[in-house]
Coordinates of C-alpha atoms and ligand atoms in Angstrom, one line a residue:
X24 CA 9.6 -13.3 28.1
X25 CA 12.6 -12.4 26.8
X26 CA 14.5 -9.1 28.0
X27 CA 17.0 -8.3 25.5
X28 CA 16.7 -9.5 21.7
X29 CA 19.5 -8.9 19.1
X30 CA 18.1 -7.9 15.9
X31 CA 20.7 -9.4 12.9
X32 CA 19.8 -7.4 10.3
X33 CA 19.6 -3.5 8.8
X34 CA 17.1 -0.7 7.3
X35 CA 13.1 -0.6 7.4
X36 CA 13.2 -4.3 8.8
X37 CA 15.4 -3.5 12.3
X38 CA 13.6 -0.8 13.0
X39 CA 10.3 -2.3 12.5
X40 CA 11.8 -5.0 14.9
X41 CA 13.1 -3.0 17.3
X42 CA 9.6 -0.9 17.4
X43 CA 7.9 -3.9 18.3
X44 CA 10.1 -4.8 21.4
X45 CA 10.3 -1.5 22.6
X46 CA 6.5 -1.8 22.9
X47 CA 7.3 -5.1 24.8
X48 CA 9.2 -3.6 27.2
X49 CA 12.0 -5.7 25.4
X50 CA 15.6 -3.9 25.3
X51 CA 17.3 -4.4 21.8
X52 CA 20.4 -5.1 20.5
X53 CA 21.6 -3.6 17.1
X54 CA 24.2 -4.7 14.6
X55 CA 25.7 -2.5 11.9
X56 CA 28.6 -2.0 9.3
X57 CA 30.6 0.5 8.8
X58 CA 28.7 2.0 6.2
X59 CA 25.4 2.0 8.8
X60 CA 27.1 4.2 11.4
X61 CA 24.6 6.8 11.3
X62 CA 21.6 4.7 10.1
X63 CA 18.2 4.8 12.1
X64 CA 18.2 1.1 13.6
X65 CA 21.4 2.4 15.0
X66 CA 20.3 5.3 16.8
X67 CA 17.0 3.4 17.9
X68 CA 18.5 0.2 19.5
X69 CA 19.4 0.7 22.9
X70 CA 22.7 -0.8 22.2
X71 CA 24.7 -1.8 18.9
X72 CA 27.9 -3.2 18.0
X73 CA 29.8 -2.9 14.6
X74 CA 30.3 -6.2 13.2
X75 CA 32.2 -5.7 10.4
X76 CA 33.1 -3.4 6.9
X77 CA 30.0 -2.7 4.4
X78 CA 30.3 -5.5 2.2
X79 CA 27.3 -8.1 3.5
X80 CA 28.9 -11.1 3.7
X81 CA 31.2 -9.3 6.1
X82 CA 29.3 -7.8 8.1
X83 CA 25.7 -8.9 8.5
X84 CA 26.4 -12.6 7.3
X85 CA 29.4 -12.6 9.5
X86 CA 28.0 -15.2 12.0
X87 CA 30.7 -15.0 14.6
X88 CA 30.6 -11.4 14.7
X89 CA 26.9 -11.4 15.5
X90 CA 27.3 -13.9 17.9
X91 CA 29.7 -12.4 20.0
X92 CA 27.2 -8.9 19.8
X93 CA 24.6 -11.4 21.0
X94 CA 26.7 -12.9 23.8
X95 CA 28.6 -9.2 25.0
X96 CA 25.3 -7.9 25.4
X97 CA 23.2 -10.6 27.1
X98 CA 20.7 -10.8 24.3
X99 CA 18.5 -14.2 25.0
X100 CA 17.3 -14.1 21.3
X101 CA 17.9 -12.9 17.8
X102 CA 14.9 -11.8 15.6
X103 CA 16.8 -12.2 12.1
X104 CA 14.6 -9.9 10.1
X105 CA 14.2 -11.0 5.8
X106 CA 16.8 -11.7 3.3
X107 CA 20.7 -12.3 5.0
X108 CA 20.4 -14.9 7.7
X109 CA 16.2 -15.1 7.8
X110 CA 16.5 -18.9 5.7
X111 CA 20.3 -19.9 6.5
X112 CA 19.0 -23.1 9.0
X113 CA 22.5 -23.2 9.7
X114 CA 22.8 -20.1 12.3
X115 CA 19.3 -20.8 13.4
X116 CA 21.1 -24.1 14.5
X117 CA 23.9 -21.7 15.6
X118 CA 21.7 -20.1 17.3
X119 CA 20.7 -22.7 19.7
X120 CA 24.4 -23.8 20.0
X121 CA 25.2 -20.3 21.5
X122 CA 21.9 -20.9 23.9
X123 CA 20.2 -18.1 22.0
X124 CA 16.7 -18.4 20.7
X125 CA 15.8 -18.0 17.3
X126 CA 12.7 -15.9 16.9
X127 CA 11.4 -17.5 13.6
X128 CA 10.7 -21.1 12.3
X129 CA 13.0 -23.7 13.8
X130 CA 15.9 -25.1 11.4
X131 CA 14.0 -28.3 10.9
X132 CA 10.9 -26.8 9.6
X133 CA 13.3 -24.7 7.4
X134 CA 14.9 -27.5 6.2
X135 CA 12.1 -29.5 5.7
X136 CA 10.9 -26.4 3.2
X137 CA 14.1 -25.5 1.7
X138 CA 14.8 -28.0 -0.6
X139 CA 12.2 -27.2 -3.1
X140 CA 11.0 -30.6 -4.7
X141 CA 11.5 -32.3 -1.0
X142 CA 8.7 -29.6 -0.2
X143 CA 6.6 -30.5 -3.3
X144 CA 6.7 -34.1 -2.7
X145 CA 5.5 -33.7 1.1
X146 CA 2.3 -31.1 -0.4
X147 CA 1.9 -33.9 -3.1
X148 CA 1.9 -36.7 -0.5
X149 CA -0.6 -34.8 1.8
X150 CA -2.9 -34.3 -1.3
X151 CA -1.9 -30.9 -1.9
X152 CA -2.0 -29.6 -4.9
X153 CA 1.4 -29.0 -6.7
X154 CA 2.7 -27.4 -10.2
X155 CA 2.9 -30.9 -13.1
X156 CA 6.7 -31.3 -13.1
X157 CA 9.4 -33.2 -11.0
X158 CA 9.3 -33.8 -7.8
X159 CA 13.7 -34.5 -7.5
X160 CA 16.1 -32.4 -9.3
X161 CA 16.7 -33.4 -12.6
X162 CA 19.9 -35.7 -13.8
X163 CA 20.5 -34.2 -16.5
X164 CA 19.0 -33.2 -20.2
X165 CA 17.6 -36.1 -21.1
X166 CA 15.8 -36.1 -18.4
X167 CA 14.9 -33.1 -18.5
X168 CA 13.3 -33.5 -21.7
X169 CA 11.2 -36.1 -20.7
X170 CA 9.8 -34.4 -17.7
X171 CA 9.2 -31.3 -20.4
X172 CA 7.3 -33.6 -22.8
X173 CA 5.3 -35.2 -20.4
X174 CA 4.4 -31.6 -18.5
X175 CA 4.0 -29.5 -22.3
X176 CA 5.8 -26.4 -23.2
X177 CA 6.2 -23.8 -21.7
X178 CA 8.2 -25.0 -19.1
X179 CA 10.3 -23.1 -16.2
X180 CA 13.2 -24.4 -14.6
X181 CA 13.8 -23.6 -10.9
X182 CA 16.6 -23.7 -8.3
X183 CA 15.6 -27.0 -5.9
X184 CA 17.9 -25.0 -3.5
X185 CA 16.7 -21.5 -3.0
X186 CA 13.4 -19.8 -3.9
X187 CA 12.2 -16.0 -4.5
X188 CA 13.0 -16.6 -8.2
X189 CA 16.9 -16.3 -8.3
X190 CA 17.8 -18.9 -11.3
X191 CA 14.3 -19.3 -12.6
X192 CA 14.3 -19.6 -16.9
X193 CA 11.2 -20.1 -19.1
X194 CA 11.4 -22.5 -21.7
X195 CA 9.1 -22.5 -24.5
X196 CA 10.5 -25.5 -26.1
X197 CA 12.6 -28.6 -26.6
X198 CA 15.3 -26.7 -28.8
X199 CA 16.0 -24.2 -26.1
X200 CA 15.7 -26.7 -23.0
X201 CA 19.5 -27.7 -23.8
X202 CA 21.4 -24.7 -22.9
X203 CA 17.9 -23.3 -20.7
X204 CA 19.1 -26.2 -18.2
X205 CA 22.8 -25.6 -18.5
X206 CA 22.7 -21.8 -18.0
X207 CA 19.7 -22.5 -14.9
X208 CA 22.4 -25.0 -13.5
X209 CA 25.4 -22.8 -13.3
X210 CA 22.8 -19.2 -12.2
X211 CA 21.8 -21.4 -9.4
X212 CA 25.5 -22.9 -8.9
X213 CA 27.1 -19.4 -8.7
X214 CA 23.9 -18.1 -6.1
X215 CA 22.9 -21.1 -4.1
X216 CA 26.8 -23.5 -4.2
X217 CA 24.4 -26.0 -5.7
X218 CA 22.8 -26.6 -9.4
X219 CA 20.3 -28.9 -8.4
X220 CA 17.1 -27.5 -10.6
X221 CA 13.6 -29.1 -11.0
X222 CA 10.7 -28.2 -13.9
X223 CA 7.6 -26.9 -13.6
X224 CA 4.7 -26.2 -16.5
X225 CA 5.0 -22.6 -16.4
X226 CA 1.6 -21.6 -15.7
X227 CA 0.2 -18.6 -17.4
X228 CA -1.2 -16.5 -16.9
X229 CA -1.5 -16.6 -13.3
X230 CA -2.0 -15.2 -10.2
X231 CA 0.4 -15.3 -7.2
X232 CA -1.4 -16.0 -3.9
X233 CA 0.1 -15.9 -0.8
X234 CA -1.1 -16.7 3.0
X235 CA 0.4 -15.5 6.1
X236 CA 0.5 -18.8 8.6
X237 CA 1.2 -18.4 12.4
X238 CA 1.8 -21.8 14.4
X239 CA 2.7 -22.9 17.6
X240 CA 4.8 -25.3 19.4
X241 CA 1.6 -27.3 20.5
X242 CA 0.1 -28.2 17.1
X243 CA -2.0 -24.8 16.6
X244 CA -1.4 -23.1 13.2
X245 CA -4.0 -20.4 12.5
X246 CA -3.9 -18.2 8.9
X247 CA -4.1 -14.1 8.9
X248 CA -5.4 -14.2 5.3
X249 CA -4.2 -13.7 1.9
X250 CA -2.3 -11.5 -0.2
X251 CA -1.6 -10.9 -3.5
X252 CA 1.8 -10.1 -4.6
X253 CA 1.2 -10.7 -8.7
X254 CA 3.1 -7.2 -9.1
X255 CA 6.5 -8.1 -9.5
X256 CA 9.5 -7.6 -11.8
X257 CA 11.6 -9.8 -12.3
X258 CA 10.6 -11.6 -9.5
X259 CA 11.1 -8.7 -7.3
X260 CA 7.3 -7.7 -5.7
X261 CA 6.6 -3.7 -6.3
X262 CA 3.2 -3.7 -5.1
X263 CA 1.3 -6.2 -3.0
X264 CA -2.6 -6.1 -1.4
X265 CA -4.7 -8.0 0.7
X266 CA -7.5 -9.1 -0.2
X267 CA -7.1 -10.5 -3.3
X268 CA -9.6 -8.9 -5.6
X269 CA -9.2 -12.3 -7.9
X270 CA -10.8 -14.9 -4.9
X271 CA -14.5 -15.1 -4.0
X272 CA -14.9 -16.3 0.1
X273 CA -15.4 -20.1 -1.8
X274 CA -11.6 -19.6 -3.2
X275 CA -10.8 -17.8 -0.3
X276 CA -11.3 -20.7 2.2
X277 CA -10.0 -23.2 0.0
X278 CA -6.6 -21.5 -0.3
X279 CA -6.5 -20.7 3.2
X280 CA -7.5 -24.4 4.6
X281 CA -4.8 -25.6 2.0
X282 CA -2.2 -23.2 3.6
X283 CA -2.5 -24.3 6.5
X284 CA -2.4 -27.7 6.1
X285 CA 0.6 -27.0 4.3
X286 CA 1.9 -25.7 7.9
X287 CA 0.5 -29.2 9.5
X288 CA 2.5 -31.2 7.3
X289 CA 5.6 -29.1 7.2
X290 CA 5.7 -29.4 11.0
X291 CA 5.9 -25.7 10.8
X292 CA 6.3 -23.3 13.5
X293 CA 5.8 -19.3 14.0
X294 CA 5.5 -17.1 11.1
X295 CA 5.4 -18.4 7.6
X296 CA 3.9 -17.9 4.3
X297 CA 2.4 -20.6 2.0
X298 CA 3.1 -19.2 -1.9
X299 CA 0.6 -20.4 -4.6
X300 CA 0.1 -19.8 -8.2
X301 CA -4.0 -18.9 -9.0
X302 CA -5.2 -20.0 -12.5
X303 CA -7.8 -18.4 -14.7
X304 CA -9.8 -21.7 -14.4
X305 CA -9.8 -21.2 -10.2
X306 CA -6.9 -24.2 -10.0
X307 CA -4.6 -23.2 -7.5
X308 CA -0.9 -24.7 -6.6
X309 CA 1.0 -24.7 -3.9
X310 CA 4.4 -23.1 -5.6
X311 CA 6.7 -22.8 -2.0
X312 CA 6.4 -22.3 2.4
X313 CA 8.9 -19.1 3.1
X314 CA 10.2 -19.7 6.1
X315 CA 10.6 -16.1 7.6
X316 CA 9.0 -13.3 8.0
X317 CA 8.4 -11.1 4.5
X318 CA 8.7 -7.8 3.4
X319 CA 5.0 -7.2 2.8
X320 CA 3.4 -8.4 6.2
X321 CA 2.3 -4.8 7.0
X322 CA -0.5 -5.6 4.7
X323 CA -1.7 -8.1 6.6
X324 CA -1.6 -6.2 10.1
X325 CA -3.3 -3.2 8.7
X326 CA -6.4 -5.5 7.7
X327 CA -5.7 -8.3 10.3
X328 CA -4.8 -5.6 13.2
X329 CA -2.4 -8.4 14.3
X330 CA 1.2 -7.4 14.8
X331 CA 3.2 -10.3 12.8
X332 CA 6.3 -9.2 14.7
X333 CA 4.9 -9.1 18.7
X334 CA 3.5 -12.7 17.5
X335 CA 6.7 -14.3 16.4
X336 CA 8.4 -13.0 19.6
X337 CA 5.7 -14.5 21.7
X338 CA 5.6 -17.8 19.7
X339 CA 9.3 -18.0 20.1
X340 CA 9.2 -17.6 23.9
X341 CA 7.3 -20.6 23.6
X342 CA 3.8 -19.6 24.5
X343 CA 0.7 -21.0 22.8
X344 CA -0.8 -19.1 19.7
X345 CA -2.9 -16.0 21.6
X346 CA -5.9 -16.1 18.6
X347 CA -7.9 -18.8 17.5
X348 CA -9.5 -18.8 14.0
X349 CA -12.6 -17.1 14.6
X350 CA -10.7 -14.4 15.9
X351 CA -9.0 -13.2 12.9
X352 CA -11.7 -11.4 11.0
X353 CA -10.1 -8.9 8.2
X354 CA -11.6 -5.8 7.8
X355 CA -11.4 -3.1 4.4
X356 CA -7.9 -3.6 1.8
X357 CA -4.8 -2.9 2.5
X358 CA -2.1 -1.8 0.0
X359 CA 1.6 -1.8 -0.3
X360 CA 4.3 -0.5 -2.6
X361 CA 7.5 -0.5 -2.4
X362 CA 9.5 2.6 -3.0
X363 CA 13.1 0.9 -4.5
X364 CA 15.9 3.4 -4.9
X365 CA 15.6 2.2 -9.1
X366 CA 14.9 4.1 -12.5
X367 CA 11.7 2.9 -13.7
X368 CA 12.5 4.7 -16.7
X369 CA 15.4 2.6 -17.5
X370 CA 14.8 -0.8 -17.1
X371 CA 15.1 -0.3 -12.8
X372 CA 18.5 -0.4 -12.7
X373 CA 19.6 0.9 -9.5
X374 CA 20.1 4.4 -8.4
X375 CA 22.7 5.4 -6.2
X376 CA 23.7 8.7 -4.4
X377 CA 22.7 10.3 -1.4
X378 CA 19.2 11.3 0.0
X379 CA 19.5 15.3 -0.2
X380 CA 15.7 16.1 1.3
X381 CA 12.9 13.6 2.1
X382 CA 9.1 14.3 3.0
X383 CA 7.4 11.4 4.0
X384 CA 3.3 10.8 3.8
X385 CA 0.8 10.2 7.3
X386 CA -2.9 11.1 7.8
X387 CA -5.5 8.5 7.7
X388 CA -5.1 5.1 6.7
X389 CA -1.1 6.1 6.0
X390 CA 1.7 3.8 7.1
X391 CA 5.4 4.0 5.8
X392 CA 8.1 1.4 7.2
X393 CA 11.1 2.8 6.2
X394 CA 15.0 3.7 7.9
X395 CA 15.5 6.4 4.9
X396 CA 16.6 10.1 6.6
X397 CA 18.6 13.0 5.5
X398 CA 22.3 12.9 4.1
X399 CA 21.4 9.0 3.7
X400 CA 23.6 7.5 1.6
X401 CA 22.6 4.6 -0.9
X402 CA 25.4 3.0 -2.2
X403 CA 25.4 -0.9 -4.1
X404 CA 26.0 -2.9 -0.8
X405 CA 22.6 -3.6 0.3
X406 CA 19.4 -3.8 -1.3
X407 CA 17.8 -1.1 -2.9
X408 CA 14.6 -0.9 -1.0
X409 CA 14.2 2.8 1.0
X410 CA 10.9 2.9 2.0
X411 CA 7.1 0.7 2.3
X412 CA 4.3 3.0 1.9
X413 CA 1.2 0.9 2.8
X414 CA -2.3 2.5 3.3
X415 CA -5.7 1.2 4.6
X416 CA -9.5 1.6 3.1
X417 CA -12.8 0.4 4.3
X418 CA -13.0 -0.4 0.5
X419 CA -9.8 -1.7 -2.2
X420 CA -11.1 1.9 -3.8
X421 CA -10.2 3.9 -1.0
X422 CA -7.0 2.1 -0.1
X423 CA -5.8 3.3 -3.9
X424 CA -7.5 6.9 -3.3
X425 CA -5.2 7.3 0.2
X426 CA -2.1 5.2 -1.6
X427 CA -2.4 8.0 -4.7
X428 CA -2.3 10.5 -1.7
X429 CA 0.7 9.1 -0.1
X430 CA 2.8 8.8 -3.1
X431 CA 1.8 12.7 -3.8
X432 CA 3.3 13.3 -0.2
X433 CA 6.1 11.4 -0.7
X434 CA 9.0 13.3 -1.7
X435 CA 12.7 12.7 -1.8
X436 CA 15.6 14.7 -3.6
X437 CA 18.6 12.5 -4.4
X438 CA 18.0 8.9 -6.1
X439 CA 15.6 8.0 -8.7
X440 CA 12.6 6.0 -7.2
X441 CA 10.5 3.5 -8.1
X442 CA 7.0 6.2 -6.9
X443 CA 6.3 7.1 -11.2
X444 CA 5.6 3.3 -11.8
X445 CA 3.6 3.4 -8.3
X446 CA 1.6 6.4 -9.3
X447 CA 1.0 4.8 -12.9
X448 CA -0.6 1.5 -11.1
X449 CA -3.0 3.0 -9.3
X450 CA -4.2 5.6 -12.3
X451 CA -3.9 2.2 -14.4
X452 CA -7.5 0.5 -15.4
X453 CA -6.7 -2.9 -15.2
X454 CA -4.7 -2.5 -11.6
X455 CA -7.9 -0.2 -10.1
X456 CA -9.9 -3.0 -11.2
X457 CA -8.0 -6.0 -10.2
X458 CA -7.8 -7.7 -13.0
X459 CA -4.3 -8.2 -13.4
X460 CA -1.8 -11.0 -13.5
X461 CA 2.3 -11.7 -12.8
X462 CA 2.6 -10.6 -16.7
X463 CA 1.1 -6.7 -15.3
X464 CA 4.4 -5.0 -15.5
X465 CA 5.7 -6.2 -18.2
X466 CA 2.0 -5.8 -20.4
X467 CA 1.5 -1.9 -19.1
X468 CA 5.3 -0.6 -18.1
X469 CA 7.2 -2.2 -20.8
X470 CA 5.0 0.1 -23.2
X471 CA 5.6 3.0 -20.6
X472 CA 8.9 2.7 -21.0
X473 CA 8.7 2.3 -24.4
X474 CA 6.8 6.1 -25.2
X475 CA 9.6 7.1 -22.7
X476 CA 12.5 6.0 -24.7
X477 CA 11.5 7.6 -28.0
X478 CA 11.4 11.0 -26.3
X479 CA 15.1 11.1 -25.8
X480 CA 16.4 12.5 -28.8
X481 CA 14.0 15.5 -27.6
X482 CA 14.8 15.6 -24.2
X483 CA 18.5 15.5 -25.5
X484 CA 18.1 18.8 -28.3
X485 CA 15.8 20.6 -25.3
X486 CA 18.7 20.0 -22.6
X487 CA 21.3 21.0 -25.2
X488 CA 19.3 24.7 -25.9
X489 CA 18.9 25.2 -22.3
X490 CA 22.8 24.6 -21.5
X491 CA 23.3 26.7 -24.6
X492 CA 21.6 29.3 -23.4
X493 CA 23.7 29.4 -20.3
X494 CA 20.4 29.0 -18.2
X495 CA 21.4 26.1 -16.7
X496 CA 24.8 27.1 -14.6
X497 CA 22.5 30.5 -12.9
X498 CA 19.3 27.5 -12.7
X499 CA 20.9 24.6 -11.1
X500 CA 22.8 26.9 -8.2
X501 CA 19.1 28.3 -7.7
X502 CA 17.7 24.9 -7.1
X503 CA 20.8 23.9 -4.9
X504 CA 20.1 26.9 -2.8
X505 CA 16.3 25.3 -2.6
X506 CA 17.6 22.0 -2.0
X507 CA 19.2 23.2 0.8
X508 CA 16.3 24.0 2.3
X509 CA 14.0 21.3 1.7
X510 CA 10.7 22.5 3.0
X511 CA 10.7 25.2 0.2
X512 CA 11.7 23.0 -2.5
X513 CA 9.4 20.9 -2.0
X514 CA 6.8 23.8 -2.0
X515 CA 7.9 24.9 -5.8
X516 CA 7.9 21.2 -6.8
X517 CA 4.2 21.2 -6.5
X518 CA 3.8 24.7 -7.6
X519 CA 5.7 23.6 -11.0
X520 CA 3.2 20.4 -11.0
X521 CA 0.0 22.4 -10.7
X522 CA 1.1 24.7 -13.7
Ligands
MV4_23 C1 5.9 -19.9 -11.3 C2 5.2 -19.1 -12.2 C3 4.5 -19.8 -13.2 N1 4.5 -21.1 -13.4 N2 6.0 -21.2 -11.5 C4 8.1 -16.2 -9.2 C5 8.8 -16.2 -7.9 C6 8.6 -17.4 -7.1 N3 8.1 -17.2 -5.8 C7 7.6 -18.2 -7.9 N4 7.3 -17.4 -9.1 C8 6.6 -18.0 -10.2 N5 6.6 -19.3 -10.3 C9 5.3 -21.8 -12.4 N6 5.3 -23.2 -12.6 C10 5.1 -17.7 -12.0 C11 5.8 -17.1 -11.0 C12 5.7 -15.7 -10.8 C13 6.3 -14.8 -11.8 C14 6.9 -15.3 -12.9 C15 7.4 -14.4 -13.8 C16 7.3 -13.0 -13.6 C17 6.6 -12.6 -12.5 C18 6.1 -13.4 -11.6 C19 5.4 -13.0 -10.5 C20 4.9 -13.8 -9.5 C21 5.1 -15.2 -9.7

């Protein structure tokens, strides 16, 4: 087993990382910019090493940099974390150059899954149920028209280089495929180097299905279940679950067997997830494999009781998979959301500023990932994620009931945050009883935001009388007094709310 890992990345994900080797007896190795010189993972890995100024790409994409950290310090592997380096096969290659192991899928398997319609055609040749469309990038538009025609309207056009949704355009018919395929091409250009895009039908409405896979070096892949990560924005996931409330135990096992066969023929190796797109009519298909480790695994350890992290670390020592099937056995719902420094009042755009105060949820069935603390400042360079609050229930009921607790509980003075549209979902009908699809935030929040937007004039005239009235100079040095002092803040923030 290893004795020192480097952990190449920042925020919620390092320290989660570094929590799991310190429980290994496992000395870590941070990394950090200049703008993370306070930050938790800092202060919480046993060693760190600047590696550069705050922009990413100089800093934690700086591969040399890392490197060196990883050779000064003696570190024998690097867990990469999500997002960054986690699907660059490149510095896991690098990796094993500098005689570092790479805790995560080897670069073959990534490669092997990276290039999207390479990845459909090995799920298609295994008998695995894919999305009608191509299975190469297309030429050009008239190709691309006759892969549309042949698939129907609507269509979406996707990057065959990169995944998560970055490039992705719906197409509802021939007039707009045209420019739909020359704007895709130079998105994906500009965000992968390469325009190589494919087309899918665009299946709606739909469900989006995801299994988390562990395999081994010696031909074992198990699965830890489902989730469902339907709740997204713009292809950014705000709230994910597992179970799905949409499969019965018939679905469930088909999806799962699929999965990982999917892992079989992908030649896959330790954590991954299989991604699939769930129609009304119970047709499911296999959309991607992420090679990595994702933001939303919590939900699977809290009903799995598996920790995704201590098993990638094993698997990447090289030791055999520790469970076998019949030993994974979830229990009760898990749910996550993710608290994004964003204003859901206006469109998400980000939110920047500094974290004045910040309460943070436990009790039962409570679990928050997060790095935020006090005097934390969010700026632009990195991504805008601050905390996970996932919770636990016997039943999906009481996993809402403790997440509506936790998002109460949850409070933090200086950023806007994503909690309002958290605490909307899980009031929200058609969310408490499962019945919704990837369309849910734009069907219910769009209108939300709506009602929101034709108060302003009001909220304008009302803000205008106050200033007037010279209230609001004597008011807001009150409240900075309070802020000051979080604990009793906080105290007349829920005194105003129960009034
Ligand atoms: C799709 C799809 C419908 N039809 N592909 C989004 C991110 C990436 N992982 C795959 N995604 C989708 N691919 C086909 N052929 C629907 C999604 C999708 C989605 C699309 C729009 C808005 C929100 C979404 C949430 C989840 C999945």
């Amino acid at each position: 087993m290893f004795s020192k890992v480097l952990i190449a990345n920042r925020g919620e994900i390092a320290v989660r990382v570094i929590r799991a080797c310190r429980e290994m007896g496992i000395r870590t190795v941070g990394i950090y910019s200049e703008a993370d010189r306070n930050a938790m993972h800092v202060r919480f890995a046993d060693e760190a090493f600047l590696v550069g100024p705050p922009p990413a790409r100089d800093s934690y994409l700086n591969v040399d940099r890392i490197l060196k950290a990883a050779k000064q310090s003696g570190a024998e592997a690097i867990h990469p974390g999500y997002g960054f380096l986690a699907e660059k096969p490149s510095f896991a290659d690098e990796c094993e150059t500098a005689g570092l192991t790479y805790i995560g899928p080897s670069a073959a398997a990534q490669r092997a899954m990276a290039e999207k319609t390479a990845a459909r055609r090995t799920m298609q040749d295994a008998g695995i149920p894919i999305v009608p469309g191509t299975t190469e990038p297309i030429a050009g538009f008239p190709e691309a028209a006759e892969a549309a025609s042949r698939v129907g309207y609507p269509v979406i056009i996707k990057a065959a280089g990169g995944g998560g949704g970055k490039g992705m355009r719906i197409v509802g018919s021939e007039e707009a495929l045209a420019d739909a395929v020359r704007l895709a091409a130079s998105e994906v250009a500009s965000a992968f180097g390469e325009s190589a895009v494919y087309i899918e039908r665009y299946v709606e409405p739909a469900r989006h299905i995801e299994v988390q896979l562990l395999a081994d070096n010696f031909g074992n892949v198990i699965h830890l279940g489902e989730r469902e990560c339907s709740v997204q924005r713009r292809y950014q996931k705000l709230i994910e679950e597992s179970p799905s409330p949409a499969l019965d135990d018939e679905l469930r096992r088909r999806i799962t067997d699929t999965a990982v066969k999917a892992a079989q023929v992908a030649n896959y190796d330790n954590a991954g997830t299989a991604e699939f797109l769930l129609a009304p009519d119970g047709k499911f298909y296999f959309l991607e494999m992420n090679t990595r480790l994702q933001v939303e695994h919590p939900v699977t350890e809290f009903v799995t009781g598996v920790d995704i992290v201590k098993a990638q670390i094993h698997l990447a020592a090289g030791e055999k998979l520790r469970f076998k099937q019949e030993d994974i056995r979830p229990k009760g719902a898990a749910i996550e959301c993710r608290i994004y420094a964003e204003d859901p009042y206006n469109m998400f755009l980000p939110s920047i500023g500094v974290i004045r105060a910040i309460q943070e949820p436990s009790g039962p069935g409570v679990r928050i990932e997060t790095a935020a603390h006090h005097g934390m400042p969010i700026t632009v360079f990195y991504d805008a994620l601050i905390a996970k609050l996932i919770t636990w229930g016997s039943t999906r009921r009481e996993a809402i009931n403790r997440m509506k607790r936790a998002l109460r509980e949850y409070q933090l003075v200086g950023v806007k945050t994503t909690k309002p549209f958290h605490q909307f979902a899980m009031e929200d009908e058609t969310f408490c009883v499962g019945a919704y699809d990837t369309k849910y935030v734009q069907k219910v929040w769009g209108a939300q935001t709506k009602e929101v937007e034709d108060l302003f004039p009001v909220a304008a005239l009302a803000a205008t009388l106050v200033a007037h009235a010279g209230r609001a100079t004597r008011h807001s040095a009150a409240l900075q007094r309070e802020i000051d002092s979080p604990w009793k803040y906080f105290g007349r923030r829920e005194m105003m709310r129960r009034t």
